[in-house]
CSV table of C-alpha atoms in Angstrom, one decimal:
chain,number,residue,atom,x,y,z
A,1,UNK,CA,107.6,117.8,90.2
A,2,UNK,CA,105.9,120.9,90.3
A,3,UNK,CA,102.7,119.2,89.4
A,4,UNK,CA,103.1,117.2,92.8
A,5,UNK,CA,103.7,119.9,94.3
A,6,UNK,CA,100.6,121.6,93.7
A,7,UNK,CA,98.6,118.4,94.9
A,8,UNK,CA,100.5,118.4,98.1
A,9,UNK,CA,99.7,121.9,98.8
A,10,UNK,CA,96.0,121.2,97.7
A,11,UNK,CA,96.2,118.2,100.2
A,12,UNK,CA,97.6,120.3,103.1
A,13,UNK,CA,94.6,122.9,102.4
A,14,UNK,CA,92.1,120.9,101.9
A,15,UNK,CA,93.2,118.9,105.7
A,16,UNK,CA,92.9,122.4,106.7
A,17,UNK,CA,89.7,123.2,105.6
A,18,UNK,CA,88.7,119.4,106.6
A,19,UNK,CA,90.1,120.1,110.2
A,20,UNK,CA,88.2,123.9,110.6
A,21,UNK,CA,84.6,122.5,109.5
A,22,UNK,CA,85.2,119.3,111.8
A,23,UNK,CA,85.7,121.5,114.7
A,24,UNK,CA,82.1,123.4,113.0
A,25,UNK,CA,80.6,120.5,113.3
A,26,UNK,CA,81.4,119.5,116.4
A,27,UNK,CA,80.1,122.2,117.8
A,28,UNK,CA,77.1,122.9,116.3
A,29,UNK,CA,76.4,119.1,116.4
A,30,UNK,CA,76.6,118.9,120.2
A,31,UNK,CA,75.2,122.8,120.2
A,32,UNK,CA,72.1,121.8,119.0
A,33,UNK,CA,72.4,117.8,120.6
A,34,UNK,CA,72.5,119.8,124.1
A,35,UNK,CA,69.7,122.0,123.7
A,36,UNK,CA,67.2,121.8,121.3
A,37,UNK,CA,67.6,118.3,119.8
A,38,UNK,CA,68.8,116.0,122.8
A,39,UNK,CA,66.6,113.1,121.7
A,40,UNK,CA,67.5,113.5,117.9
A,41,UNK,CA,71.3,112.7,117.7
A,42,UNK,CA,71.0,112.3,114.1
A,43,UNK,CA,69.1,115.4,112.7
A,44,UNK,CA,71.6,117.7,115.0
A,45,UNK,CA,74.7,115.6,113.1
A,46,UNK,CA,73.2,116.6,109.7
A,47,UNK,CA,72.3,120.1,110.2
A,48,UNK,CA,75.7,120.5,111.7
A,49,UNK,CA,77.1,119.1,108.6
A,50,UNK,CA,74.8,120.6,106.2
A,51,UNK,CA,75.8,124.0,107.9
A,52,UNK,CA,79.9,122.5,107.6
A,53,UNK,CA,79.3,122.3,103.9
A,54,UNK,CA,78.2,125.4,103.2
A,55,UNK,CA,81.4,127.2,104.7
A,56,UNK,CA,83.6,124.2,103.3
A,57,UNK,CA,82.4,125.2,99.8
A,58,UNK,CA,83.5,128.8,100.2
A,59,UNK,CA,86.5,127.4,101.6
A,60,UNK,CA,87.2,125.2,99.2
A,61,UNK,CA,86.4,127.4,96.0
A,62,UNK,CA,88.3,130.0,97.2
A,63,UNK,CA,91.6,128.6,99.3
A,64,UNK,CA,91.7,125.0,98.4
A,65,UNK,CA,91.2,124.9,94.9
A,66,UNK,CA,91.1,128.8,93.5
A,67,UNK,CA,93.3,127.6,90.7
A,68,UNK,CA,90.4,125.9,89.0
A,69,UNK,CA,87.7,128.9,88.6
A,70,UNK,CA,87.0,129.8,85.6
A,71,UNK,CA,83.8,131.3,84.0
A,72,UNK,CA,82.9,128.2,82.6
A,73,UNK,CA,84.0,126.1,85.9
A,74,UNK,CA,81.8,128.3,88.2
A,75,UNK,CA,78.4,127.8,86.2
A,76,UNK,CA,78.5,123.7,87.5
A,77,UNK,CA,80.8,124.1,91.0
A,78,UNK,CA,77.8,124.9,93.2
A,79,UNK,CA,75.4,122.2,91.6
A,80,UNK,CA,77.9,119.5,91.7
A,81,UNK,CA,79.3,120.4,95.1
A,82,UNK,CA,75.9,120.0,96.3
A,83,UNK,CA,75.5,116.8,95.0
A,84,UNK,CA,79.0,115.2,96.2
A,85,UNK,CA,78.1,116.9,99.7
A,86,UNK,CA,75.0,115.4,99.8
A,87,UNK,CA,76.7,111.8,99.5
A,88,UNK,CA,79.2,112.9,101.6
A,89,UNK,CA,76.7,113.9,104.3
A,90,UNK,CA,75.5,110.6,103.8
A,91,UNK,CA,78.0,108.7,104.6
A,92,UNK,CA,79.0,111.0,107.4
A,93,UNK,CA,76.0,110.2,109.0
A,94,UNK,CA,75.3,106.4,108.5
A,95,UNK,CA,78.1,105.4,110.9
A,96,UNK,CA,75.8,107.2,113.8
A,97,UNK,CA,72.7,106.1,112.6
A,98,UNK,CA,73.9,102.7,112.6
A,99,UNK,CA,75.6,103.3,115.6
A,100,UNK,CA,72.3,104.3,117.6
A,101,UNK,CA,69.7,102.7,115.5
A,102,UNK,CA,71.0,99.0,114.4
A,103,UNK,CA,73.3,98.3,117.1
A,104,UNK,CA,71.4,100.0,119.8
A,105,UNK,CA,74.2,101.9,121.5
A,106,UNK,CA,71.7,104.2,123.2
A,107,UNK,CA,70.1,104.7,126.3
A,108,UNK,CA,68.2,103.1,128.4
A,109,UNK,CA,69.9,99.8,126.7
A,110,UNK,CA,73.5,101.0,127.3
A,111,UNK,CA,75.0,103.9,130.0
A,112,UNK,CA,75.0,107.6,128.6
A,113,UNK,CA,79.1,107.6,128.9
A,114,UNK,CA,78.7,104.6,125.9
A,115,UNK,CA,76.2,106.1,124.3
A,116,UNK,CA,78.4,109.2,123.8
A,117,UNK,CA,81.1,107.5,123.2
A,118,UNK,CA,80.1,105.2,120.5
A,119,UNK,CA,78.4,108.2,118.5
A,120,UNK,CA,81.8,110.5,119.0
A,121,UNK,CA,83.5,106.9,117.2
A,122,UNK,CA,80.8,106.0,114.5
A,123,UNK,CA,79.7,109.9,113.6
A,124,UNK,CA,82.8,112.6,113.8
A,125,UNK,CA,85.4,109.8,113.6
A,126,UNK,CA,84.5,107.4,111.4
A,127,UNK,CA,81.8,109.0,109.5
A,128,UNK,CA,83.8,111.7,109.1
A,129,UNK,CA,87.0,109.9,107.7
A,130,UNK,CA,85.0,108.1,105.4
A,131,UNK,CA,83.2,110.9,104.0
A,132,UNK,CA,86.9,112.9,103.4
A,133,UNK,CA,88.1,110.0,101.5
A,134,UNK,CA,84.9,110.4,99.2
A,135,UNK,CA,84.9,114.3,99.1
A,136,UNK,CA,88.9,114.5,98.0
A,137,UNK,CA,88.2,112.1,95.2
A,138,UNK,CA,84.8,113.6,94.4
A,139,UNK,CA,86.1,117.3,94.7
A,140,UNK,CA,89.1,116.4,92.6
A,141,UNK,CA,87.2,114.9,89.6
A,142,UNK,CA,83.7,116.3,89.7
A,143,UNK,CA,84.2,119.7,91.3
A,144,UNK,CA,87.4,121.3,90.8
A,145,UNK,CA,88.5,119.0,87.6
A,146,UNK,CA,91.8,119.7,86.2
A,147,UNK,CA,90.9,120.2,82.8
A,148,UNK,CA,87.4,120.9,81.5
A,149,UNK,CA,86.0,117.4,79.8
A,150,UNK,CA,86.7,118.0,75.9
A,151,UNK,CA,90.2,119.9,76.8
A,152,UNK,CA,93.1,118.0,75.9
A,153,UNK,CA,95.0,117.3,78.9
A,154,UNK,CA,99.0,117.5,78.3
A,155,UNK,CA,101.0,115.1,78.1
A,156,UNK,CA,104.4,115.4,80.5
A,157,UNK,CA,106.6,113.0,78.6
A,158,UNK,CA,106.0,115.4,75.7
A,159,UNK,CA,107.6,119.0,75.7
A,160,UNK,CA,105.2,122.0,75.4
């Protein structure tokens, strides 16, 4: 029971976390979408979620998962949240580029209104779900494992 417990909490703060940097991203994505890179929809949605990933690893590291940090934990964290951040950028960002670039739900071929409209669906929405469904199982077993590989992990049926 407790053992649930702790992944319901870890749940709960890692939608928290999830919900904070979505709202970073949001901004800096349409930030930098308004001003500086209005004909580059895509590089603005991956710098805002490159800049997302940096404060959902502190996050993360230190609220989400701080029960998993030990010395020996810490030396491969960054690397490998880098690398399942990187996919998950990925996949955050094929939605759009599909979106814009395969389908052609930009301008002049369809009004600005769609246009902004489909990449609000394919990039924050549905890239963005898609990409949490990776991250929590990527987190969970690459990231901030459980038990170190080579640890025995124990059993529950068996008393300590």
């Amino acid at each position: 029971m407790e053992a649930e417990n702790d992944v319901l909490r870890r749940l709960i703060r890692f939608a928290g976390v999830g919900g904070f940097c979505f709202v970073l991203t949001l901004a800096v994505n349409y930030g930098l979408k308004l001003t500086v890179l209005g004909t580059h929809p895509t590089t603005a949605f991956l710098i805002a979620n490159c800049v997302a990933t940096v404060v959902s690893f502190l996050l993360s590291r230190h609220y989400t998962f701080q029960g998993r940090n030990n010395a020996l934990a810490k030396r491969y964290q960054a690397p490998a949240f880098v690398i399942v951040s990187a996919l998950a950028v990925a996949i955050n960002s094929a939605p759009l580029y599909l979106s814009r670039w395969v389908f052609g739900f930009h301008t002049p071929r369809v009004s600005l209104w769609v246009q902004e409209t489909a990449d609000l669906l394919a990039g924050p929405i549905i890239g963005t779900l898609l990409a949490m469904v990776f991250r929590w199982w990527a987190l969970h077993r690459f990231v901030f494992p459980e038990q170190l590989a080579g640890t025995p992990t124990p059993r529950a049926d068996v008393p300590a």
